[in-house]
XYZ file of C-alpha atoms in Angstrom:
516
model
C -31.142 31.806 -19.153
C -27.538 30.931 -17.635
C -27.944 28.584 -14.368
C -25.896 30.731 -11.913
C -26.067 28.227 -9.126
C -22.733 26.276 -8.092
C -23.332 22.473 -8.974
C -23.293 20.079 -6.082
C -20.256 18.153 -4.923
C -20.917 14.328 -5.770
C -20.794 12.657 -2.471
C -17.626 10.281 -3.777
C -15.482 13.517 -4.331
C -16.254 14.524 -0.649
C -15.281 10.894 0.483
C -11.957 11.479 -1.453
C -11.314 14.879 -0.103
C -11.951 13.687 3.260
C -9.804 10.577 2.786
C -7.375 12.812 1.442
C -6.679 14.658 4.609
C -6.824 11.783 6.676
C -4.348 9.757 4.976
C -1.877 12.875 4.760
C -2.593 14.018 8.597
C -1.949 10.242 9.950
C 1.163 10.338 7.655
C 2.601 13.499 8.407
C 1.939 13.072 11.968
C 3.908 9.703 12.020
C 6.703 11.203 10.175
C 6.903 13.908 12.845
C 6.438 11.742 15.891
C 10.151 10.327 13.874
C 8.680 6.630 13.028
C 9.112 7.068 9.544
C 12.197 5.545 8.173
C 15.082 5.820 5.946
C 13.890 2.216 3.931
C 11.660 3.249 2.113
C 11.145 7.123 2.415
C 14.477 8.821 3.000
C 15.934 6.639 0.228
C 13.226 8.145 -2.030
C 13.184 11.198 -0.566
C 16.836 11.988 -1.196
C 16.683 10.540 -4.881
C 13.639 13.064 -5.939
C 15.516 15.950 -4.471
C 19.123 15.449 -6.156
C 16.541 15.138 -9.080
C 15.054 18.555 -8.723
C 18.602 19.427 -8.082
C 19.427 18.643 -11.127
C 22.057 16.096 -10.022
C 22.259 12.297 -10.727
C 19.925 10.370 -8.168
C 22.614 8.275 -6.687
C 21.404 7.124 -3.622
C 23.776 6.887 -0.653
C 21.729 4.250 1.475
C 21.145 1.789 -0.908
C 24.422 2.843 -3.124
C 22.885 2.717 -6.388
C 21.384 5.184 -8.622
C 17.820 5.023 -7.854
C 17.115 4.098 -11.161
C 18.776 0.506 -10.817
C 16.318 -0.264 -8.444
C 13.118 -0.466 -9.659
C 13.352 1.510 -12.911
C 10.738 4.279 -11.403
C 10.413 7.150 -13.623
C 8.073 8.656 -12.051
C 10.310 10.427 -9.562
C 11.508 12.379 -12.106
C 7.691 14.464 -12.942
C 7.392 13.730 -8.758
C 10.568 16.139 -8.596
C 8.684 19.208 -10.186
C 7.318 19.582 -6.753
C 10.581 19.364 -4.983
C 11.450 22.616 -7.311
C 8.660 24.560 -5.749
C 9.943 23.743 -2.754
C 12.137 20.550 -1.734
C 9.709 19.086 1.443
C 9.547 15.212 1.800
C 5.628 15.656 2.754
C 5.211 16.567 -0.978
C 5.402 12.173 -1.237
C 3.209 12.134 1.613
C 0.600 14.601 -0.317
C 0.739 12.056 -3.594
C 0.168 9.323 -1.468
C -2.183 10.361 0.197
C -4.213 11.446 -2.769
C -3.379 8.481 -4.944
C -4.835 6.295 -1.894
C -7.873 8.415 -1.883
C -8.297 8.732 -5.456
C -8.714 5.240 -6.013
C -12.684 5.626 -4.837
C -13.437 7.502 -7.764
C -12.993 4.440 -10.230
C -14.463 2.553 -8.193
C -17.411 3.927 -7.807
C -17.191 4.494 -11.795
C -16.867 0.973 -12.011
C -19.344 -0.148 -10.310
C -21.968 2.483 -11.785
C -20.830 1.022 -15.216
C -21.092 -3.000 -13.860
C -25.219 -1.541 -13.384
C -24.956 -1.244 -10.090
C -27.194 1.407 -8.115
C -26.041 5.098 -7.162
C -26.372 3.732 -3.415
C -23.753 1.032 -3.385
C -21.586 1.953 -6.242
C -21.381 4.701 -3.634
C -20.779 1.703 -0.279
C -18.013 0.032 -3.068
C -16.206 3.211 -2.880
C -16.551 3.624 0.916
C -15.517 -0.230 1.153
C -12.525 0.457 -0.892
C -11.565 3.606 1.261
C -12.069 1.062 4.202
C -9.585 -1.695 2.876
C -7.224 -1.889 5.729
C -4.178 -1.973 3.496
C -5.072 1.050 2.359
C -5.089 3.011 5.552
C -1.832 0.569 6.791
C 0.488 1.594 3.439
C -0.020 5.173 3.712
C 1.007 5.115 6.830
C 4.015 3.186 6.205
C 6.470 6.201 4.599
C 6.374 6.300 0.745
C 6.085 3.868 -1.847
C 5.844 5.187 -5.926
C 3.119 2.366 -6.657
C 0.269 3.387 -5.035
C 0.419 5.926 -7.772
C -0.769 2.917 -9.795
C -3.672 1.851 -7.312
C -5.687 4.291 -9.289
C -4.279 4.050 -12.576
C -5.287 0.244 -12.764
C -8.590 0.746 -11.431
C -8.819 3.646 -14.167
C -7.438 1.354 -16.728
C -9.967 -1.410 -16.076
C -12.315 1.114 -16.546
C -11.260 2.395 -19.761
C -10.888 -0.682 -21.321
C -14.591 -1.325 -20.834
C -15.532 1.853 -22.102
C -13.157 1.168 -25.429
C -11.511 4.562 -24.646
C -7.952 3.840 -25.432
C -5.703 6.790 -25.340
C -6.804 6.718 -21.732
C -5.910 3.408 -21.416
C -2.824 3.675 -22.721
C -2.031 6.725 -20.614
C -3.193 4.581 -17.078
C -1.100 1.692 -18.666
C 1.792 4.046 -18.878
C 1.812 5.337 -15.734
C 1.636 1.653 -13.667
C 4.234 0.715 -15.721
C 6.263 4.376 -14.556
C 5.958 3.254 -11.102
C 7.965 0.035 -10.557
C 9.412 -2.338 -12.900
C 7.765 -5.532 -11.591
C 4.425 -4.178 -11.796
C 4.573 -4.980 -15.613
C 4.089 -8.669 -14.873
C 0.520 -7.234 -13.428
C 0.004 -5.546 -16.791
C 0.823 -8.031 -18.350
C -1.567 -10.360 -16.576
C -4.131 -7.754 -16.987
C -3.605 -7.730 -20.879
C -4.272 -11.876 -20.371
C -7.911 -11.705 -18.309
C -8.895 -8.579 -20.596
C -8.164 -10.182 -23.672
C -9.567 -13.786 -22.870
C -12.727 -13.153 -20.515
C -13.336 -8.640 -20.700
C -13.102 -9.226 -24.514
C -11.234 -5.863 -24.717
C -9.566 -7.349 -27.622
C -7.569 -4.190 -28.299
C -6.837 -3.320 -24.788
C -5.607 -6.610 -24.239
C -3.258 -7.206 -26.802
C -1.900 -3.637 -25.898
C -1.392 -4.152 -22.225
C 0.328 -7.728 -23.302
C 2.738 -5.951 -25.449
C 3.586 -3.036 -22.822
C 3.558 -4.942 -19.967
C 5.826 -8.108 -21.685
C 8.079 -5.368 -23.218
C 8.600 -3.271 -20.166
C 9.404 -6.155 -17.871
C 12.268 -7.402 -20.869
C 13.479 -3.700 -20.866
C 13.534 -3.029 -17.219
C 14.995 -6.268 -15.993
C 17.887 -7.165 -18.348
C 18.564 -3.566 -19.553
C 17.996 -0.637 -16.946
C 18.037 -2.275 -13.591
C 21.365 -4.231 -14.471
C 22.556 -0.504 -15.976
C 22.419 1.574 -13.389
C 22.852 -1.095 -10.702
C 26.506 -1.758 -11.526
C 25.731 -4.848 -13.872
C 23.689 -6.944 -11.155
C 20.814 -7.798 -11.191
C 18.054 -6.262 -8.539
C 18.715 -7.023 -5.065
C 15.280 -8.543 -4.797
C 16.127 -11.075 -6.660
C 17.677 -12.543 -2.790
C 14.141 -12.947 -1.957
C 14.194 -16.102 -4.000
C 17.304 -17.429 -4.119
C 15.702 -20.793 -3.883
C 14.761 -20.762 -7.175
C 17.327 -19.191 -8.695
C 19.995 -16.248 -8.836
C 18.203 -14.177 -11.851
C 14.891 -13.688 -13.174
C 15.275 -15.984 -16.145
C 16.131 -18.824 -13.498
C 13.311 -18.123 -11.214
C 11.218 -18.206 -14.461
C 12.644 -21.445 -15.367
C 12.061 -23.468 -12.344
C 8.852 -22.293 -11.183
C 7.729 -24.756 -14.215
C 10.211 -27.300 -14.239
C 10.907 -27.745 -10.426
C 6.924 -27.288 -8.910
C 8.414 -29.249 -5.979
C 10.505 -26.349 -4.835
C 7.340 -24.354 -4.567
C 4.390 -26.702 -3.334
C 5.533 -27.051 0.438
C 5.339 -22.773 0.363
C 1.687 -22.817 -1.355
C 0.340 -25.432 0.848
C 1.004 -23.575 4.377
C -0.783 -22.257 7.168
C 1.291 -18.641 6.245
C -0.369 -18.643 2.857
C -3.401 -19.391 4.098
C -3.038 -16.823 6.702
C -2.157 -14.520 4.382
C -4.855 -15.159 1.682
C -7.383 -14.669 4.696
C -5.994 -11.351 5.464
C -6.226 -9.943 1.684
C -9.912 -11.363 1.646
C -11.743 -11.126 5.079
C -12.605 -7.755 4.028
C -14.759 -8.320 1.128
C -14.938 -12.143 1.821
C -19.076 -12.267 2.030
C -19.708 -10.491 -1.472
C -16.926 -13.006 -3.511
C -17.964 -15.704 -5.953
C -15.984 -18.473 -7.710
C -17.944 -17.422 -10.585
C -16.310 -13.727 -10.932
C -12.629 -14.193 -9.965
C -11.199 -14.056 -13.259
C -10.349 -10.541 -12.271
C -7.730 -12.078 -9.844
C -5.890 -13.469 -12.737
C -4.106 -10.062 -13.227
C -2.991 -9.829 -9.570
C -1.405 -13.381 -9.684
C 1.812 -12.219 -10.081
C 2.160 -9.856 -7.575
C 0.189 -12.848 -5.044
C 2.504 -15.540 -5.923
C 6.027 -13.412 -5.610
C 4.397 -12.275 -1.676
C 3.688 -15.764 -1.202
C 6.920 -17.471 -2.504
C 9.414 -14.650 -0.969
C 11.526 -15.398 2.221
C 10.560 -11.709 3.393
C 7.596 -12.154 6.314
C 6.688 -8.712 5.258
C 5.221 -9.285 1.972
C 2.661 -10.799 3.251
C 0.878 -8.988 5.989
C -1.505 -5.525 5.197
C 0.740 -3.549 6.590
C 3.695 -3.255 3.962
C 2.859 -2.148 0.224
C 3.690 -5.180 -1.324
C -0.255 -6.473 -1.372
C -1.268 -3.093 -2.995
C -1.128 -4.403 -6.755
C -3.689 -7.203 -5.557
C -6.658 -5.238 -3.826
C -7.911 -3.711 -6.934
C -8.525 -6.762 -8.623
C -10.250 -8.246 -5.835
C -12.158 -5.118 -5.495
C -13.848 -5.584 -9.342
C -13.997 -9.162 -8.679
C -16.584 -8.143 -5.762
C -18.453 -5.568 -8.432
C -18.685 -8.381 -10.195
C -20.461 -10.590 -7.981
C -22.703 -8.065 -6.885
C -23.911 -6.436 -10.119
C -24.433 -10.379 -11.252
C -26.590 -11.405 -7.879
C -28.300 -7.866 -8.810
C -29.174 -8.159 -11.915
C -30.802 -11.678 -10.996
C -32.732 -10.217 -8.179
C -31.149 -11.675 -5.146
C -30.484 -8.983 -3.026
C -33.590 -6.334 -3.587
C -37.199 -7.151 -4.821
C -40.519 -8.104 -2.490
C -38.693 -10.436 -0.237
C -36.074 -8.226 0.826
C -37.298 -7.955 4.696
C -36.769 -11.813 4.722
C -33.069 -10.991 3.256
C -30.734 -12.570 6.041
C -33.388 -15.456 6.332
C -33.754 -16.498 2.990
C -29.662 -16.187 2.640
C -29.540 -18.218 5.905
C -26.765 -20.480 3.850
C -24.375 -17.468 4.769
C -23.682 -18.561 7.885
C -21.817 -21.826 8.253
C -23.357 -24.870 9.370
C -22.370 -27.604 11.901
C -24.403 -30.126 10.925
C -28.152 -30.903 10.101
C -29.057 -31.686 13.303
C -28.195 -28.193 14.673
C -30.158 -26.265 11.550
C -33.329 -28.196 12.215
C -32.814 -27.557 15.633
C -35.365 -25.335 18.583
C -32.821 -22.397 18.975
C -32.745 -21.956 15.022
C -37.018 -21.770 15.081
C -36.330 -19.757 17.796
C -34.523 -17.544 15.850
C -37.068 -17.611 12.795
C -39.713 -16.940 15.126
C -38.124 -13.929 16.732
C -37.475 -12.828 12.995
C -40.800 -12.642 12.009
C -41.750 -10.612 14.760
C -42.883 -6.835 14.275
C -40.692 -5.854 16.725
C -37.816 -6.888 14.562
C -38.971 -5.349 11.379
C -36.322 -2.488 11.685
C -33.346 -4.452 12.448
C -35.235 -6.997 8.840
C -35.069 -3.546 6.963
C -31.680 -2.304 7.782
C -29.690 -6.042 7.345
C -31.814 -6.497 4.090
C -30.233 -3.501 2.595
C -27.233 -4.796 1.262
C -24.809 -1.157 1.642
C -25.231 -1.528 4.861
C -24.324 -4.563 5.297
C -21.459 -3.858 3.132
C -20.554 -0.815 5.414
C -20.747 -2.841 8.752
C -18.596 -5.535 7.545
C -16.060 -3.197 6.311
C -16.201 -0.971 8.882
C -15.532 -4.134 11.582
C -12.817 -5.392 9.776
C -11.246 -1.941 9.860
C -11.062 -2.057 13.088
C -9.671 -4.780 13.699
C -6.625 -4.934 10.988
C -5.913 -1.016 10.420
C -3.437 0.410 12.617
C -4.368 3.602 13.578
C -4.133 2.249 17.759
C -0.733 3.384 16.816
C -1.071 6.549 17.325
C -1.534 6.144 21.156
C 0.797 3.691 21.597
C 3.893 2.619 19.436
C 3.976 5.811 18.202
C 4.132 8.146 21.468
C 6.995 5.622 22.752
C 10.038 8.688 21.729
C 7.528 11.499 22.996
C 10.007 12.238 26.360
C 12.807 13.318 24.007
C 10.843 14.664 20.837
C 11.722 18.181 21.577
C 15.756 17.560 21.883
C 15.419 15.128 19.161
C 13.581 18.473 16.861
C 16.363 20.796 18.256
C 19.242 18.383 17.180
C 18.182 18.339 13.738
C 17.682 22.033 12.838
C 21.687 22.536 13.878
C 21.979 20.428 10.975
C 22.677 23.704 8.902
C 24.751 22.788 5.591
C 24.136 19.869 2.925
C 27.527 18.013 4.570
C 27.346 14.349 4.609
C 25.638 13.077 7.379
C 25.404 9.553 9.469
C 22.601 8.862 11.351
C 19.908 5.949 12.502
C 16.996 4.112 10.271
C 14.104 6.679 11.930
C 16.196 10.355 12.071
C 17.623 9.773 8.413
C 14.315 10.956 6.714
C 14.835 14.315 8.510
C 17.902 14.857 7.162
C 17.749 13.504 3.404
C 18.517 16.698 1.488
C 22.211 16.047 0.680
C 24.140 14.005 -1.201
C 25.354 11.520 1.477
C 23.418 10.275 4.407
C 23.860 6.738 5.935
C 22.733 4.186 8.291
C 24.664 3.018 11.213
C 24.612 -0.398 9.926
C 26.822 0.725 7.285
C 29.422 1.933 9.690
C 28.906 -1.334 11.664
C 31.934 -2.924 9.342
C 34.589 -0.290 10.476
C 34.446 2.084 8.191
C 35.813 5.231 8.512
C 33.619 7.790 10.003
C 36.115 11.018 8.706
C 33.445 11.442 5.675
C 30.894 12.801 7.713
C 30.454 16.467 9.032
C 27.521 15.538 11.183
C 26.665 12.326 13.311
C 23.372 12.288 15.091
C 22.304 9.570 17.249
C 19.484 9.279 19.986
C 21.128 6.586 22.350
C 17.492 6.445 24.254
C 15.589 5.569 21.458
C 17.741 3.818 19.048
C 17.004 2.132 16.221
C 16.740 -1.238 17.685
C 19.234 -3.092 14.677
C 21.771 -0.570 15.313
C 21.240 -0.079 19.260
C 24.640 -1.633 19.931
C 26.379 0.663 16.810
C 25.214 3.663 18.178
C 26.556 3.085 21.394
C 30.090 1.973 19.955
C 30.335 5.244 17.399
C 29.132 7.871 20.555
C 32.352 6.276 22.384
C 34.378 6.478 19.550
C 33.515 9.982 18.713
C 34.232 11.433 22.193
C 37.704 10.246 21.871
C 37.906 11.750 18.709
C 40.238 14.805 18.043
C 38.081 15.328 14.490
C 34.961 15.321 16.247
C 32.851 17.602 18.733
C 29.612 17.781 20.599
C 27.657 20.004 19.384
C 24.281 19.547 21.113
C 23.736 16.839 24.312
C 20.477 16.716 25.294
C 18.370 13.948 26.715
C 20.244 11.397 24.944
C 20.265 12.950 21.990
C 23.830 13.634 20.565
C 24.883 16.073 17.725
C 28.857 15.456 16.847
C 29.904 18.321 13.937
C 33.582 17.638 12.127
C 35.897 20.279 13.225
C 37.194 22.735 11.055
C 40.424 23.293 10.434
């Protein structure tokens, strides 16, 4: 007899799906309160659209094709969507889903590490917790956290031995952003020498070695006008191409050590960690192998922003730290440490958690105080629910969350424009042809559809402004690098005989070309 009933949702896919609107509601609703920004989502915004356009993706704010930047072919099967309908909150959507999606592998992982249906379920939760995750969606678009999922799939696959699907996860990291093959690569290296995923090593080694080769010296340089990528400036230090940089991170250490050994690295190595710090152990990091590459260019680059949770640059790292903690856990499972007959006596017997100050203090009244009060039947609940170690996975994550996600945003950085949303709205719908446009960093990825948009700061030179049929500018809430530009160009426009206002309204100015 046929089972007619509907099968039941696995919890994980309901903490995707809920993560899912979350992530694109908090995004969306930034983008509309006009905090998103033309570096990085107008820039890919306008590149998928020429795409679906069927035009070459040359992109007018960085002046490149979009290709010479970071050799990201995956805006081309991205610009599909932008033929059913060219809407920058398609990225948004495949953010937002990639981001979510990445709890499904690990909660596979961790079912396949032995861990129980219970916290495989609290790893996935943890990982939906991370607050870089919640921080990068919110911060416009980026094409890698496409591959947040994909390695997490990959890692998977290779321990399963299934390796079309390998290959296929391998593929699409490497789709995503030319640097990430050094993390494939990497990956290829712990797989090979400590998964024994012989196959799936040797694979990832060749792909990820090959790729970077290609990428770097061929396609970047290609459709970047012969140069190599602008990032490149980040370390200029060590050298003025990749080969260089290569070169002297092993012969010149010196040039490196005084960056290493700092109180910003060690900042920033407590930020990536503090969430999942409790359930790490020297004896399962070999997973962080494959995210070395991605640590050490955050840690070595002149740009602050590299190494904070807020930017995307750290999102190639969390996924190895996150099966270095399955790790761990399954490990301390499987050897009975955290469940068995003396699990009420959990946080006592683990006591060694909590740091010490000296022997004098743990032999001390206060601490049989504390035993005392332990043991007491009155107690047994709070025993029960800290012995259980999902929740005590949930609580930490859930208090580091709070603390280093941004969502206090929302009520205050973010409602800072509010008294001149609506003329700022109005101002950008009379923006009615595809004519080239010049605008600030936070209106640009409202206007993005066209061929030519740009930033004030490219103005800020002298150059002409006759190229442009519109010119919008919000002189009360300017972007604050081009505060003094915008005030300069609205004075030179309404002394212009080429130029007309168009729409005035609570600081917001519209100037159209005039037709003749």
């Amino acid at each position: 007899m046929i089972d007619l009933k509907p099968k039941e949702i696995h919890p994980v896919a309901w903490m995707v799906g809920v993560a899912t609107l979350i992530f694109f509601a908090t995004s969306s609703a930034r983008h509309a309160l006009f905090h998103s920004t033309a570096f990085d989502l107008a820039i890919f915004d306008q590149a998928i659209y020429l795409i679906s356009q069927n035009q070459t993706p040359f992109s007018s704010l960085m002046g490149i094709n979009i290709l010479g930047d970071h050799a990201a072919f995956i805006f081309y099967p991205l610009a599909l969507l932008y033929k059913i309908y060219p809407d920058v909150h398609w990225l948004l959507l495949v953010q937002a889903i990639s981001l979510a999606l990445g709890a499904w592998p690990s909660w596979s992982l961790a079912r396949q590490a032995g861990l129980n249906e219970r916290t495989s379920m609290t790893i996935a939760a943890a990982y939906l917790l991370y607050p870089a995750v919640f921080n990068v969606n919110l911060f416009d678009f980026h094409p890698e956290v496409i591959a947040v999922p994909a390695i997490l799939a990959a890692v998977l696959a290779a321990r399963l031995d299934k390796i079309l699907w390998f290959c296929a996860a391998i593929l699409l990291i490497l789709s995503c952003k030319a640097v990430l093959s050094l993390t494939v690569l990497m990956m290829g290296i712990w797989l090979f020498l400590f998964e024994k995923t012989r196959r799936c090593g040797l694979i990832a080694i060749f792909l990820g070695a090959a790729w970077f080769l290609i990428a770097t010296q061929t396609i970047v340089p290609y459709f970047n006008q012969g140069k190599q990528h602008a990032g490149i400036g980040r370390y200029h230090y060590l050298g003025n191409s990749v080969f260089e940089i290569g070169i002297n991170l092993i012969l010149k250490p010196h040039l490196v050590a005084g960056r290493l050994i700092s109180a910003d690295t060690l900042g920033y190595l407590t930020l990536l960690f503090l969430p999942v710090i409790w359930w790490l152990s020297p004896r399962h990091l070999s997973p962080l192998i494959a995210g070395l590459p991605m640590l050490l260019m955050n840690l070595l680059s002149d740009i602050e922003a590299q190494r904070d949770l807020i930017h995307q640059y750290s999102v190639p790292i969390f996924p190895f730290i996150l099966i270095a903690v399955i790790s761990t856990l399954a490990d301390r499972e499987k050897r009975g440490n955290y469940f068995g007959k003396n699990a009420d006596n959990y946080l006592w017997n683990h006591r060694n958690w909590i740091p010490r100050f000296g022997k004098q203090i743990s032999k001390s009244i206060s601490i049989k105080f504390i035993k005392h009060t332990w043991t007491t039947p009155r107690w047994r609940w709070v025993k029960l629910w800290f012995s259980n170690l999902s929740n005590l996975l949930i609580l930490w994550s859930l208090l580091v969350f709070v603390i280093l996600a941004k969502y206090g945003y929302f009520w205050t950085v973010y409602l800072e424009s509010l008294d001149n949303w609506q003329a700022t709205r109005q101002a950008i719908n009379l923006v009615q042809t595809k004519g080239n446009v010049l605008t600030d960093n936070s209106l640009a990825t409202h206007l993005a559809h066209r061929s030519t948009i740009k930033l004030l700061h490219q103005v800020a030179n002298g150059q002409s402004l006759n190229e442009f049929e519109y010119i919008l500018l919000n002189l009360r809430h300017p972007w604050h690098d081009t505060a003094d530009t915008a005030v300069s160009v609205a004075a030179q426009l309404q002394k212009s005989s080429l130029f007309q206002i168009s729409y005035q309204q609570d600081d917001v100015l519209l100037f159209n070309k005039i037709i003749k």
